[in-house]
Amino acid sequence: MASGSWEEFFAVHLPPTDFEDNRSLLKEFCERHDHYGNKIVLVTSGGTTVPLEHNTVRFVDNFSAGTRGSASAEYFLEQGYAVIFMHRQKSLEPFTRHFSGQKMMDMLDIQERGPNTTITVKPDSVDVLAPILLRYKAAHGAGAVLYVTFTTVSDYLWLLRAACECLARCGPRAMLYLAAAVSDFHIPKDKVPTHKMQSESGPPVIQLHLVPKMLKPLVNLWVPAAYVVSFKLETDESLLIPKARAALDKYKHKMVVANMLQSRHHRVILVTPEASQEILLTREEVHAGVDIESAIVSEIARLHAEHARAPR
Ligand code: PAZ
């Protein structure tokens, strides 16, 4: 087993405590949707943490709020997909993302009448809430969406491999849409202190190690027939397309969605081995609150349908 390999990672790092429960849920979900011949997508969403202590008080984190993943999950449901929404605990979720922060409170009215106090949705908010609530109820009523959560990069990798093992049975009807911002660096288990680091010991020297790249075994071994879409975030525009192309060359998957940190919510580039296609929202669309994920998902779903139809 090579040092720093994915095999070593799973041999050394223990699965999360809720792993077996999540694995059962994933298995049941994939078997059921495979039985009906449904299209199924794994959407990963949000950032991962890198704990600095086993009894974790402090950790390294990243910026991702799960906006891309939670919005995309809704559009995949609209496109008729069964959706596994694998997200960072407490990051944005499909449907409820529309009401995060104070937004929900501002939609409600209260009539205080002692024990007969009532709370109602303000008339002008009903138009906003009703269609979202209907879509939420329809997705959950049909058993079309499964939520599983991770926090650390290790939890994420365990869950990703388990999801792939369950999705493999769906062959080309399965898609992986890997929008989570997964740490490239971690601290190996044996280098993490058990207890909270003490300032009396002086400034800690922390050496981060590379997280093994899972895209290689994922594409070659775990889900070889699936339509795999990875994401690439950069802050230097000159690196964006070359790095997206390098990833496609290296891992031989189907697409990289390339985006810049600053413009990620109104501009992405869909990079495939054959072409590059920019999706850009106009100023008016941004103002009107259009989600760029609607266009991203509809184009990827179209390409996935071609992939699933192709003779093999
Ligand atoms: O979660 P969010 O909407 O704030 O950001 C989305 C994103 C930038 C994390 C995603 O589009 C992405 O590029 N994910 C992969 C990041 C990377 O590992 O390069």
CSV table of C-alpha atoms and ligand atoms in Angstrom, one decimal:
chain,number,residue,atom,x,y,z
A,1,MET,CA,0.0,0.0,0.0
A,2,ALA,CA,1.7,3.2,-1.2
A,3,SER,CA,2.2,5.9,1.5
A,4,GLY,CA,-0.2,8.8,1.0
A,5,SER,CA,-2.5,6.6,-1.2
A,6,TRP,CA,-6.3,6.4,-1.0
A,7,GLU,CA,-6.0,2.8,0.3
A,8,GLU,CA,-3.8,4.0,3.1
A,9,PHE,CA,-6.1,6.8,3.9
A,10,PHE,CA,-9.0,4.4,4.5
A,11,ALA,CA,-6.8,2.0,6.4
A,12,VAL,CA,-5.7,4.7,8.8
A,13,HIS,CA,-8.7,6.9,9.2
A,14,LEU,CA,-11.8,5.5,11.0
A,15,PRO,CA,-15.3,6.0,9.5
A,16,PRO,CA,-17.6,8.5,11.1
A,17,THR,CA,-19.8,7.2,13.9
A,18,ASP,CA,-23.0,7.4,11.9
A,19,PHE,CA,-21.4,5.7,8.9
A,20,GLU,CA,-23.3,2.4,9.0
A,21,ASP,CA,-26.7,4.2,9.3
A,22,ASN,CA,-25.8,6.4,6.3
A,23,ARG,CA,-24.6,3.4,4.3
A,24,SER,CA,-27.9,1.6,4.8
A,25,LEU,CA,-29.9,4.7,3.8
A,26,LEU,CA,-27.7,5.0,0.6
A,27,LYS,CA,-28.1,1.4,-0.2
A,28,GLU,CA,-31.9,1.4,0.1
A,29,PHE,CA,-32.2,4.7,-1.9
A,30,CYS,CA,-30.0,3.4,-4.8
A,31,GLU,CA,-31.7,0.0,-4.9
A,32,ARG,CA,-35.1,1.5,-5.0
A,33,HIS,CA,-34.4,4.1,-7.8
A,34,ASP,CA,-32.4,1.5,-9.7
A,35,HIS,CA,-35.3,-0.8,-9.6
A,36,TYR,CA,-37.5,1.8,-11.3
A,37,GLY,CA,-34.8,2.7,-13.8
A,38,ASN,CA,-34.6,6.3,-12.5
A,39,LYS,CA,-31.8,8.7,-13.2
A,40,ILE,CA,-29.9,9.4,-10.0
A,41,VAL,CA,-27.4,12.1,-9.0
A,42,LEU,CA,-25.1,12.5,-6.1
A,43,VAL,CA,-24.7,16.2,-5.3
A,44,THR,CA,-21.9,17.0,-2.9
A,45,SER,CA,-22.1,20.4,-1.3
A,46,GLY,CA,-20.4,22.7,1.2
A,47,GLY,CA,-16.9,22.7,2.7
A,48,THR,CA,-15.0,20.2,4.8
A,49,THR,CA,-13.2,20.8,8.0
A,50,VAL,CA,-9.7,19.7,9.0
A,51,PRO,CA,-9.7,19.2,12.8
A,52,LEU,CA,-6.6,20.3,14.8
A,53,GLU,CA,-7.5,18.2,17.8
A,54,HIS,CA,-9.3,14.8,18.1
A,55,ASN,CA,-11.6,16.4,20.8
A,56,THR,CA,-12.1,19.1,18.3
A,57,VAL,CA,-12.2,22.7,19.5
A,58,ARG,CA,-10.4,24.2,16.5
A,59,PHE,CA,-10.3,23.3,12.8
A,60,VAL,CA,-9.3,24.6,9.4
A,61,ASP,CA,-12.3,25.4,7.2
A,62,ASN,CA,-13.1,27.0,3.9
A,63,PHE,CA,-15.6,29.6,2.5
A,64,SER,CA,-18.2,27.3,0.9
A,65,ALA,CA,-21.8,27.9,2.1
A,66,GLY,CA,-23.4,25.2,-0.1
A,67,THR,CA,-25.2,27.7,-2.3
A,68,ARG,CA,-24.2,25.9,-5.5
A,69,GLY,CA,-25.0,22.4,-4.3
A,70,SER,CA,-28.3,23.2,-2.6
A,71,ALA,CA,-29.6,25.1,-5.6
A,72,SER,CA,-28.4,22.4,-8.0
A,73,ALA,CA,-30.2,19.7,-6.0
A,74,GLU,CA,-33.5,21.5,-6.6
A,75,TYR,CA,-32.9,21.8,-10.3
A,76,PHE,CA,-32.0,18.1,-10.6
A,77,LEU,CA,-35.2,17.2,-8.9
A,78,GLU,CA,-37.0,19.4,-11.4
A,79,GLN,CA,-35.3,17.4,-14.2
A,80,GLY,CA,-36.7,14.2,-12.8
A,81,TYR,CA,-33.6,12.9,-11.0
A,82,ALA,CA,-33.5,11.1,-7.7
A,83,VAL,CA,-31.0,13.2,-5.6
A,84,ILE,CA,-28.6,12.2,-2.9
A,85,PHE,CA,-27.7,15.5,-1.3
A,86,MET,CA,-24.5,14.9,0.5
A,87,HIS,CA,-23.7,18.1,2.4
A,88,ARG,CA,-21.7,19.7,5.2
A,89,GLN,CA,-23.7,19.7,8.3
A,90,LYS,CA,-25.4,23.2,8.8
A,91,SER,CA,-24.7,24.3,5.3
A,92,LEU,CA,-27.5,25.4,3.0
A,93,GLU,CA,-30.1,22.8,2.0
A,94,PRO,CA,-32.5,22.6,-1.0
A,95,PHE,CA,-35.8,24.5,-0.4
A,96,THR,CA,-34.9,25.9,3.0
A,97,ARG,CA,-32.0,27.8,1.4
A,98,HIS,CA,-34.7,30.4,0.3
A,99,PHE,CA,-35.5,31.2,3.9
A,100,SER,CA,-32.1,31.3,5.6
A,101,GLY,CA,-31.3,34.0,8.2
A,102,GLN,CA,-34.1,36.4,9.0
A,103,LYS,CA,-36.1,35.8,5.8
A,104,MET,CA,-38.5,33.3,7.4
A,105,MET,CA,-39.3,35.6,10.3
A,106,ASP,CA,-40.1,38.5,8.0
A,107,MET,CA,-42.6,36.3,6.1
A,108,LEU,CA,-44.7,35.7,9.2
A,109,ASP,CA,-47.4,37.6,11.1
A,110,ILE,CA,-48.4,36.9,14.7
A,111,GLN,CA,-51.8,37.7,16.3
A,112,GLU,CA,-51.4,37.5,20.0
A,113,ARG,CA,-54.5,36.2,21.7
A,114,GLY,CA,-53.2,34.4,24.8
A,115,PRO,CA,-53.8,30.7,24.4
A,116,ASN,CA,-55.4,31.3,21.0
A,117,THR,CA,-52.3,33.0,19.5
A,118,THR,CA,-52.0,32.3,15.8
A,119,ILE,CA,-49.1,32.7,13.4
A,120,THR,CA,-49.8,33.2,9.7
A,121,VAL,CA,-47.8,33.7,6.5
A,122,LYS,CA,-48.1,37.3,5.3
A,123,PRO,CA,-50.3,37.4,2.2
A,124,ASP,CA,-47.5,38.7,-0.1
A,125,SER,CA,-45.2,36.0,1.1
A,126,VAL,CA,-47.6,33.2,0.2
A,127,ASP,CA,-46.7,33.7,-3.4
A,128,VAL,CA,-43.1,33.1,-2.6
A,129,LEU,CA,-43.5,30.3,-0.1
A,130,ALA,CA,-46.3,28.2,-1.8
A,131,PRO,CA,-44.4,27.1,-4.9
A,132,ILE,CA,-41.3,26.2,-2.9
A,133,LEU,CA,-43.3,24.3,-0.3
A,134,LEU,CA,-45.2,22.4,-3.0
A,135,ARG,CA,-41.9,21.3,-4.6
A,136,TYR,CA,-40.5,20.3,-1.2
A,137,LYS,CA,-43.6,18.2,-0.4
A,138,ALA,CA,-43.6,16.6,-3.8
A,139,ALA,CA,-39.9,15.7,-3.6
A,140,HIS,CA,-40.1,14.3,-0.1
A,141,GLY,CA,-43.5,12.6,-0.7
A,142,ALA,CA,-42.1,10.8,-3.7
A,143,GLY,CA,-38.9,9.7,-1.8
A,144,ALA,CA,-36.9,11.4,-4.5
A,145,VAL,CA,-34.3,13.0,-2.2
A,146,LEU,CA,-32.0,11.6,0.5
A,147,TYR,CA,-29.9,13.9,2.7
A,148,VAL,CA,-26.6,12.7,4.2
A,149,THR,CA,-24.1,14.9,6.1
A,150,PHE,CA,-20.4,15.2,6.7
A,151,THR,CA,-18.2,17.6,8.6
A,152,THR,CA,-14.6,16.6,8.3
A,153,VAL,CA,-12.7,15.8,5.1
A,154,SER,CA,-12.3,12.2,6.4
A,155,ASP,CA,-16.1,11.9,7.0
A,156,TYR,CA,-16.6,13.2,3.4
A,157,LEU,CA,-14.3,10.7,1.8
A,158,TRP,CA,-15.8,7.7,3.7
A,159,LEU,CA,-19.3,8.8,2.7
A,160,LEU,CA,-18.3,9.5,-0.9
A,161,ARG,CA,-16.9,6.0,-1.3
A,162,ALA,CA,-19.9,4.4,0.3
A,163,ALA,CA,-22.3,6.4,-2.0
A,164,CYS,CA,-20.2,5.3,-5.1
A,165,GLU,CA,-20.4,1.7,-4.0
A,166,CYS,CA,-24.2,2.0,-3.9
A,167,LEU,CA,-24.5,4.0,-7.1
A,168,ALA,CA,-22.4,1.6,-9.1
A,169,ARG,CA,-25.4,-0.6,-9.7
A,170,CYS,CA,-27.1,2.3,-11.6
A,171,GLY,CA,-24.4,2.2,-14.3
A,172,PRO,CA,-24.7,5.1,-16.8
A,173,ARG,CA,-27.9,6.4,-15.2
A,174,ALA,CA,-25.8,7.6,-12.3
A,175,MET,CA,-24.2,11.0,-12.2
A,176,LEU,CA,-21.8,12.5,-9.7
A,177,TYR,CA,-21.9,16.3,-9.4
A,178,LEU,CA,-19.0,17.0,-7.0
A,179,ALA,CA,-19.6,20.6,-6.0
A,180,ALA,CA,-18.3,20.4,-2.5
A,181,ALA,CA,-15.2,22.4,-1.6
A,182,VAL,CA,-13.0,19.5,-0.2
A,183,SER,CA,-9.8,20.3,1.5
A,184,ASP,CA,-6.7,19.4,-0.4
A,185,PHE,CA,-4.8,19.3,2.9
A,186,HIS,CA,-5.2,17.4,6.2
A,187,ILE,CA,-3.4,16.3,9.3
A,188,PRO,CA,-2.8,12.6,9.4
A,189,LYS,CA,-4.6,10.9,12.4
A,190,ASP,CA,-1.4,10.1,14.3
A,191,LYS,CA,-0.3,13.7,14.1
A,192,VAL,CA,-3.5,15.2,15.6
A,193,PRO,CA,-3.3,15.8,19.4
A,194,THR,CA,-6.1,14.3,21.5
A,195,HIS,CA,-6.9,17.3,23.6
A,196,LYS,CA,-7.3,21.0,23.1
A,197,MET,CA,-3.9,22.7,22.2
A,198,GLN,CA,-2.7,24.8,25.1
A,199,SER,CA,-1.3,28.3,24.5
A,200,GLU,CA,1.2,27.8,27.3
A,201,SER,CA,3.0,25.3,25.1
A,202,GLY,CA,3.8,28.2,22.7
A,203,PRO,CA,2.7,28.7,19.1
A,204,PRO,CA,1.9,25.3,17.5
A,205,VAL,CA,3.7,24.2,14.3
A,206,ILE,CA,1.2,22.4,12.2
A,207,GLN,CA,2.2,20.6,9.1
A,208,LEU,CA,-0.5,19.8,6.6
A,209,HIS,CA,-0.3,16.8,4.3
A,210,LEU,CA,-1.9,16.3,1.0
A,211,VAL,CA,-5.3,14.5,0.9
A,212,PRO,CA,-5.0,11.6,-1.6
A,213,LYS,CA,-6.9,12.4,-4.9
A,214,MET,CA,-10.1,10.3,-4.9
A,215,LEU,CA,-11.2,11.1,-8.4
A,216,LYS,CA,-8.8,8.5,-9.9
A,217,PRO,CA,-10.3,5.4,-8.0
A,218,LEU,CA,-13.7,7.0,-8.2
A,219,VAL,CA,-13.7,7.1,-12.1
A,220,ASN,CA,-11.7,3.9,-12.7
A,221,LEU,CA,-12.9,1.6,-9.9
A,222,TRP,CA,-15.9,2.8,-8.0
A,223,VAL,CA,-18.4,4.1,-10.6
A,224,PRO,CA,-16.7,3.4,-14.0
A,225,ALA,CA,-20.0,3.8,-16.0
A,226,ALA,CA,-21.3,6.9,-14.3
A,227,TYR,CA,-21.3,10.5,-15.7
A,228,VAL,CA,-18.8,12.2,-13.4
A,229,VAL,CA,-18.7,16.0,-13.1
A,230,SER,CA,-16.0,17.6,-10.9
A,231,PHE,CA,-15.7,21.3,-10.0
A,232,LYS,CA,-12.6,23.5,-10.1
A,233,LEU,CA,-12.4,26.8,-8.2
A,234,GLU,CA,-9.5,29.2,-8.8
A,235,THR,CA,-8.7,32.8,-7.8
A,236,ASP,CA,-6.2,33.3,-10.7
A,237,GLU,CA,-8.1,33.4,-14.0
A,238,SER,CA,-5.0,32.3,-15.9
A,239,LEU,CA,-5.0,28.9,-14.1
A,240,LEU,CA,-8.7,28.1,-14.5
A,241,ILE,CA,-9.0,26.5,-17.9
A,242,PRO,CA,-5.5,24.9,-18.0
A,243,LYS,CA,-6.2,23.3,-14.6
A,244,ALA,CA,-9.7,22.1,-15.6
A,245,ARG,CA,-8.2,20.6,-18.8
A,246,ALA,CA,-5.4,19.0,-16.9
A,247,ALA,CA,-7.9,17.3,-14.5
A,248,LEU,CA,-9.9,15.9,-17.5
A,249,ASP,CA,-6.7,14.6,-19.0
A,250,LYS,CA,-5.6,13.0,-15.8
A,251,TYR,CA,-8.8,11.5,-14.5
A,252,LYS,CA,-10.6,10.9,-17.8
A,253,HIS,CA,-14.0,11.9,-16.4
A,254,LYS,CA,-16.7,13.8,-18.3
A,255,MET,CA,-16.7,17.4,-17.3
A,256,VAL,CA,-15.1,20.0,-15.1
A,257,VAL,CA,-17.3,23.0,-14.0
A,258,ALA,CA,-14.7,25.8,-13.8
A,259,ASN,CA,-15.4,28.9,-11.7
A,260,MET,CA,-13.6,31.8,-10.1
A,261,LEU,CA,-14.2,32.6,-6.4
A,262,GLN,CA,-15.3,36.2,-7.1
A,263,SER,CA,-17.7,35.5,-9.9
A,264,ARG,CA,-18.9,31.9,-9.2
A,265,HIS,CA,-22.6,32.9,-8.7
A,266,HIS,CA,-22.9,34.5,-12.2
A,267,ARG,CA,-20.3,32.8,-14.4
A,268,VAL,CA,-19.1,29.3,-14.9
A,269,ILE,CA,-17.4,27.4,-17.7
A,270,LEU,CA,-18.4,23.9,-18.5
A,271,VAL,CA,-15.2,22.2,-19.8
A,272,THR,CA,-15.5,18.8,-21.5
A,273,PRO,CA,-12.8,16.9,-23.4
A,274,GLU,CA,-14.4,18.3,-26.6
A,275,ALA,CA,-15.4,21.9,-25.8
A,276,SER,CA,-15.8,24.7,-23.4
A,277,GLN,CA,-19.1,26.5,-22.8
A,278,GLU,CA,-19.5,29.6,-20.8
A,279,ILE,CA,-22.6,30.2,-18.8
A,280,LEU,CA,-23.0,33.9,-17.9
A,281,LEU,CA,-25.9,35.6,-16.2
A,282,THR,CA,-26.8,39.1,-17.3
A,283,ARG,CA,-26.9,42.0,-14.9
A,284,GLU,CA,-30.7,41.9,-15.1
A,285,GLU,CA,-30.8,38.2,-14.3
A,286,VAL,CA,-28.5,38.6,-11.3
A,287,HIS,CA,-30.8,41.4,-10.1
A,288,ALA,CA,-33.9,39.3,-10.6
A,289,GLY,CA,-32.4,36.6,-8.4
A,290,VAL,CA,-32.0,34.0,-11.3
A,291,ASP,CA,-30.0,31.0,-10.1
A,292,ILE,CA,-27.1,30.2,-12.5
A,293,GLU,CA,-27.6,26.5,-11.4
A,294,SER,CA,-30.7,26.3,-13.4
A,295,ALA,CA,-28.7,26.7,-16.7
A,296,ILE,CA,-25.8,24.6,-15.4
A,297,VAL,CA,-28.1,21.7,-14.4
A,298,SER,CA,-30.2,21.7,-17.6
A,299,GLU,CA,-27.1,21.6,-19.8
A,300,ILE,CA,-25.4,18.8,-17.8
A,301,ALA,CA,-28.7,16.8,-17.7
A,302,ARG,CA,-28.8,17.0,-21.5
A,303,LEU,CA,-25.2,15.8,-21.8
A,304,HIS,CA,-25.9,13.0,-19.3
A,305,ALA,CA,-28.9,11.8,-21.2
A,306,GLU,CA,-26.7,11.5,-24.3
A,307,HIS,CA,-24.1,9.5,-22.2
A,308,ALA,CA,-26.8,7.2,-20.8
A,309,ARG,CA,-28.2,6.6,-24.3
A,310,ALA,CA,-24.8,5.8,-25.9
A,311,PRO,CA,-24.3,2.2,-27.0
A,312,ARG,CA,-21.7,0.4,-24.9
B,1,PAZ,O1,-20.8,26.7,-1.9
B,1,PAZ,P1,-20.7,27.9,-2.8
B,1,PAZ,O2,-21.9,28.1,-3.7
B,1,PAZ,O3,-20.3,29.1,-1.9
B,1,PAZ,O4,-19.4,27.7,-3.7
B,1,PAZ,C1,-19.4,26.7,-4.7
B,1,PAZ,C2,-18.0,26.2,-5.1
B,1,PAZ,C3,-17.2,27.3,-5.5
B,1,PAZ,C4,-17.5,25.5,-3.8
B,1,PAZ,C5,-18.2,25.2,-6.2
B,1,PAZ,O5,-18.7,25.8,-7.3
B,1,PAZ,C6,-16.8,24.6,-6.5
B,1,PAZ,O6,-16.1,25.1,-7.4
B,1,PAZ,N1,-16.4,23.5,-5.9
B,1,PAZ,C7,-15.1,22.8,-6.0
B,1,PAZ,C8,-14.0,23.6,-5.4
B,1,PAZ,C9,-12.6,23.0,-5.6
B,1,PAZ,O7,-12.3,22.1,-4.9
B,1,PAZ,O8,-11.9,23.5,-6.5
